[in-house]
Amino acid sequence: MFHINRGNTYGCITQWAAKSFEDHVGWRCPNCQNITLEIPRGYKCFCGKTVNPPTQRFPDMPHSCNSTCGKSRGPGCTHPCTEQCHPGPCPECPVMTTRQCNCGREKFAIRCGKEMEFKVSAFFFLIIAVGKK
């Protein structure tokens, strides 16, 4: 158990985070090993929506508000996380989207949020030329 000392800034986890922050960019949670860029100033659920979430009993996840996470999945994805309030980073977006190569000839199915550039090679044009004969 990590102590934040609600209303006091001298809890052991707050001191741990402040010391880690001096040595590195961000701090690593000693329990879940998630790297966070902010020092904890209060007790919130994983998604940050609920202050002082109630104690959960099995099978519910401790420190979770049990509501939908809703956090941003990252650059290139506009879909919020649909998982239940959870520790660590959000999973990849399950939505598939269609992208075109640079010349616009080919379309590719790709997972939302993936940054990829598609280039058609000269080999592709050679195959097209041979196929037309």
mmCIF file of C-alpha atoms in Angstrom, residues 12-129:
data_model
loop_
_atom_site.group_PDB
_atom_site.id
_atom_site.type_symbol
_atom_site.label_atom_id
_atom_site.label_comp_id
_atom_site.label_asym_id
_atom_site.label_seq_id
_atom_site.Cartn_x
_atom_site.Cartn_y
_atom_site.Cartn_z
ATOM 1 C CA CYS A 12 5.595 8.365 1.101
ATOM 2 C CA ILE A 13 4.470 7.951 -2.539
ATOM 3 C CA THR A 14 4.565 11.724 -3.060
ATOM 4 C CA GLN A 15 8.124 11.847 -1.704
ATOM 5 C CA TRP A 16 9.101 8.831 -3.868
ATOM 6 C CA ALA A 17 7.701 10.502 -6.976
ATOM 7 C CA ALA A 18 9.352 13.865 -6.237
ATOM 8 C CA LYS A 19 12.777 12.213 -5.771
ATOM 9 C CA SER A 20 12.358 10.146 -8.953
ATOM 10 C CA PHE A 21 11.287 13.274 -10.831
ATOM 11 C CA GLU A 22 14.527 15.041 -9.820
ATOM 12 C CA ASP A 23 16.614 12.183 -11.232
ATOM 13 C CA HIS A 24 14.620 11.446 -14.415
ATOM 14 C CA VAL A 25 11.855 12.828 -16.595
ATOM 15 C CA GLY A 26 8.708 11.505 -14.960
ATOM 16 C CA TRP A 27 8.589 8.795 -12.324
ATOM 17 C CA ARG A 28 7.926 5.058 -12.389
ATOM 18 C CA CYS A 29 5.164 3.774 -10.118
ATOM 19 C CA PRO A 30 6.714 1.193 -7.748
ATOM 20 C CA ASN A 31 3.640 -1.032 -8.104
ATOM 21 C CA CYS A 32 2.506 -1.049 -11.757
ATOM 22 C CA GLN A 33 5.787 0.341 -13.238
ATOM 23 C CA ASN A 34 3.827 2.833 -15.355
ATOM 24 C CA ILE A 35 5.833 6.019 -16.104
ATOM 25 C CA THR A 36 3.910 9.177 -15.228
ATOM 26 C CA LEU A 37 4.864 12.758 -16.040
ATOM 27 C CA GLU A 38 3.016 14.261 -13.057
ATOM 28 C CA ILE A 39 3.691 13.865 -9.345
ATOM 29 C CA PRO A 40 0.592 12.496 -7.563
ATOM 30 C CA ARG A 41 -1.123 15.167 -5.454
ATOM 31 C CA GLY A 42 -4.232 13.178 -4.572
ATOM 32 C CA TYR A 43 -5.773 9.742 -4.797
ATOM 33 C CA LYS A 44 -7.694 9.171 -8.024
ATOM 34 C CA CYS A 45 -8.783 6.135 -9.981
ATOM 35 C CA PHE A 46 -6.676 5.038 -12.970
ATOM 36 C CA CYS A 47 -8.643 7.060 -15.519
ATOM 37 C CA GLY A 48 -8.607 10.144 -13.263
ATOM 38 C CA LYS A 49 -12.378 10.703 -13.179
ATOM 39 C CA THR A 50 -13.043 9.724 -9.555
ATOM 40 C CA VAL A 51 -11.296 11.234 -6.515
ATOM 41 C CA ASN A 52 -10.867 8.762 -3.635
ATOM 42 C CA PRO A 53 -12.511 5.791 -5.404
ATOM 43 C CA PRO A 54 -14.238 3.397 -2.998
ATOM 44 C CA THR A 55 -12.481 0.204 -1.957
ATOM 45 C CA GLN A 56 -13.303 -2.588 -4.404
ATOM 46 C CA ARG A 57 -13.729 -6.250 -3.617
ATOM 47 C CA PHE A 58 -12.963 -9.147 -5.929
ATOM 48 C CA PRO A 59 -13.733 -9.430 -8.854
ATOM 49 C CA ASP A 60 -13.671 -5.621 -9.269
ATOM 50 C CA MET A 61 -10.270 -4.012 -9.835
ATOM 51 C CA PRO A 62 -8.821 -2.109 -6.852
ATOM 52 C CA HIS A 63 -8.267 1.644 -7.399
ATOM 53 C CA SER A 64 -10.701 1.596 -10.344
ATOM 54 C CA CYS A 65 -13.959 3.528 -10.641
ATOM 55 C CA ASN A 66 -15.291 0.688 -12.858
ATOM 56 C CA SER A 67 -16.566 3.154 -15.468
ATOM 57 C CA THR A 68 -15.389 3.415 -19.078
ATOM 58 C CA CYS A 69 -11.834 4.800 -19.254
ATOM 59 C CA GLY A 70 -12.437 7.321 -22.049
ATOM 60 C CA LYS A 71 -8.805 8.517 -22.223
ATOM 61 C CA SER A 72 -7.242 9.481 -25.546
ATOM 62 C CA ARG A 73 -5.380 6.599 -27.194
ATOM 63 C CA GLY A 74 -2.694 8.850 -28.602
ATOM 64 C CA PRO A 75 -1.795 10.812 -31.723
ATOM 65 C CA GLY A 76 -3.617 9.895 -34.900
ATOM 66 C CA CYS A 77 -6.617 8.328 -33.124
ATOM 67 C CA THR A 78 -9.822 10.191 -32.303
ATOM 68 C CA HIS A 79 -11.538 7.229 -30.601
ATOM 69 C CA PRO A 80 -11.547 7.236 -26.773
ATOM 70 C CA CYS A 81 -10.574 4.107 -24.837
ATOM 71 C CA THR A 82 -13.591 1.839 -24.322
ATOM 72 C CA GLU A 83 -12.019 -0.403 -21.665
ATOM 73 C CA GLN A 84 -13.091 -0.325 -18.025
ATOM 74 C CA CYS A 85 -10.936 2.056 -15.873
ATOM 75 C CA HIS A 86 -7.506 0.353 -15.939
ATOM 76 C CA PRO A 87 -3.834 0.840 -14.984
ATOM 77 C CA GLY A 88 -1.170 1.549 -17.582
ATOM 78 C CA PRO A 89 -1.490 2.711 -21.169
ATOM 79 C CA CYS A 90 -4.676 2.185 -23.147
ATOM 80 C CA PRO A 91 -4.728 -0.658 -25.713
ATOM 81 C CA GLU A 92 -4.490 0.018 -29.446
ATOM 82 C CA CYS A 93 -7.628 1.257 -31.139
ATOM 83 C CA PRO A 94 -9.588 -1.675 -32.636
ATOM 84 C CA VAL A 95 -11.005 0.450 -35.492
ATOM 85 C CA MET A 96 -9.621 -0.308 -38.951
ATOM 86 C CA THR A 97 -9.305 2.495 -41.485
ATOM 87 C CA THR A 98 -8.295 2.665 -45.161
ATOM 88 C CA ARG A 99 -5.247 4.585 -46.350
ATOM 89 C CA GLN A 100 -3.847 5.135 -49.835
ATOM 90 C CA CYS A 101 -0.289 4.933 -51.047
ATOM 91 C CA ASN A 102 1.443 8.162 -52.090
ATOM 92 C CA CYS A 103 0.370 7.897 -55.731
ATOM 93 C CA GLY A 104 -3.232 6.975 -54.864
ATOM 94 C CA ARG A 105 -3.220 3.695 -56.845
ATOM 95 C CA GLU A 106 -3.434 1.275 -53.930
ATOM 96 C CA LYS A 107 -5.491 1.202 -50.733
ATOM 97 C CA PHE A 108 -4.421 -0.473 -47.516
ATOM 98 C CA ALA A 109 -6.386 -1.452 -44.397
ATOM 99 C CA ILE A 110 -4.583 -0.217 -41.290
ATOM 100 C CA ARG A 111 -5.408 0.067 -37.606
ATOM 101 C CA CYS A 112 -6.500 3.562 -36.496
ATOM 102 C CA GLY A 113 -3.698 5.570 -34.894
ATOM 103 C CA LYS A 114 -0.865 3.897 -36.797
ATOM 104 C CA GLU A 115 1.353 6.384 -38.572
ATOM 105 C CA MET A 116 2.561 4.693 -41.758
ATOM 106 C CA GLU A 117 3.511 6.016 -45.138
ATOM 107 C CA PHE A 118 2.895 3.760 -48.104
ATOM 108 C CA LYS A 119 5.106 4.026 -51.153
ATOM 109 C CA VAL A 120 4.632 2.076 -54.326
ATOM 110 C CA SER A 121 7.893 0.623 -55.527
ATOM 111 C CA ALA A 122 9.202 0.399 -59.085
ATOM 112 C CA PHE A 123 8.760 -3.379 -58.745
ATOM 113 C CA PHE A 124 4.983 -2.826 -58.446
ATOM 114 C CA PHE A 125 4.941 -0.871 -61.738
ATOM 115 C CA LEU A 126 7.041 -3.595 -63.393
ATOM 116 C CA ILE A 127 4.449 -6.210 -62.387
ATOM 117 C CA ILE A 128 1.649 -4.051 -63.834
ATOM 118 C CA ALA A 129 3.573 -3.532 -67.096
#
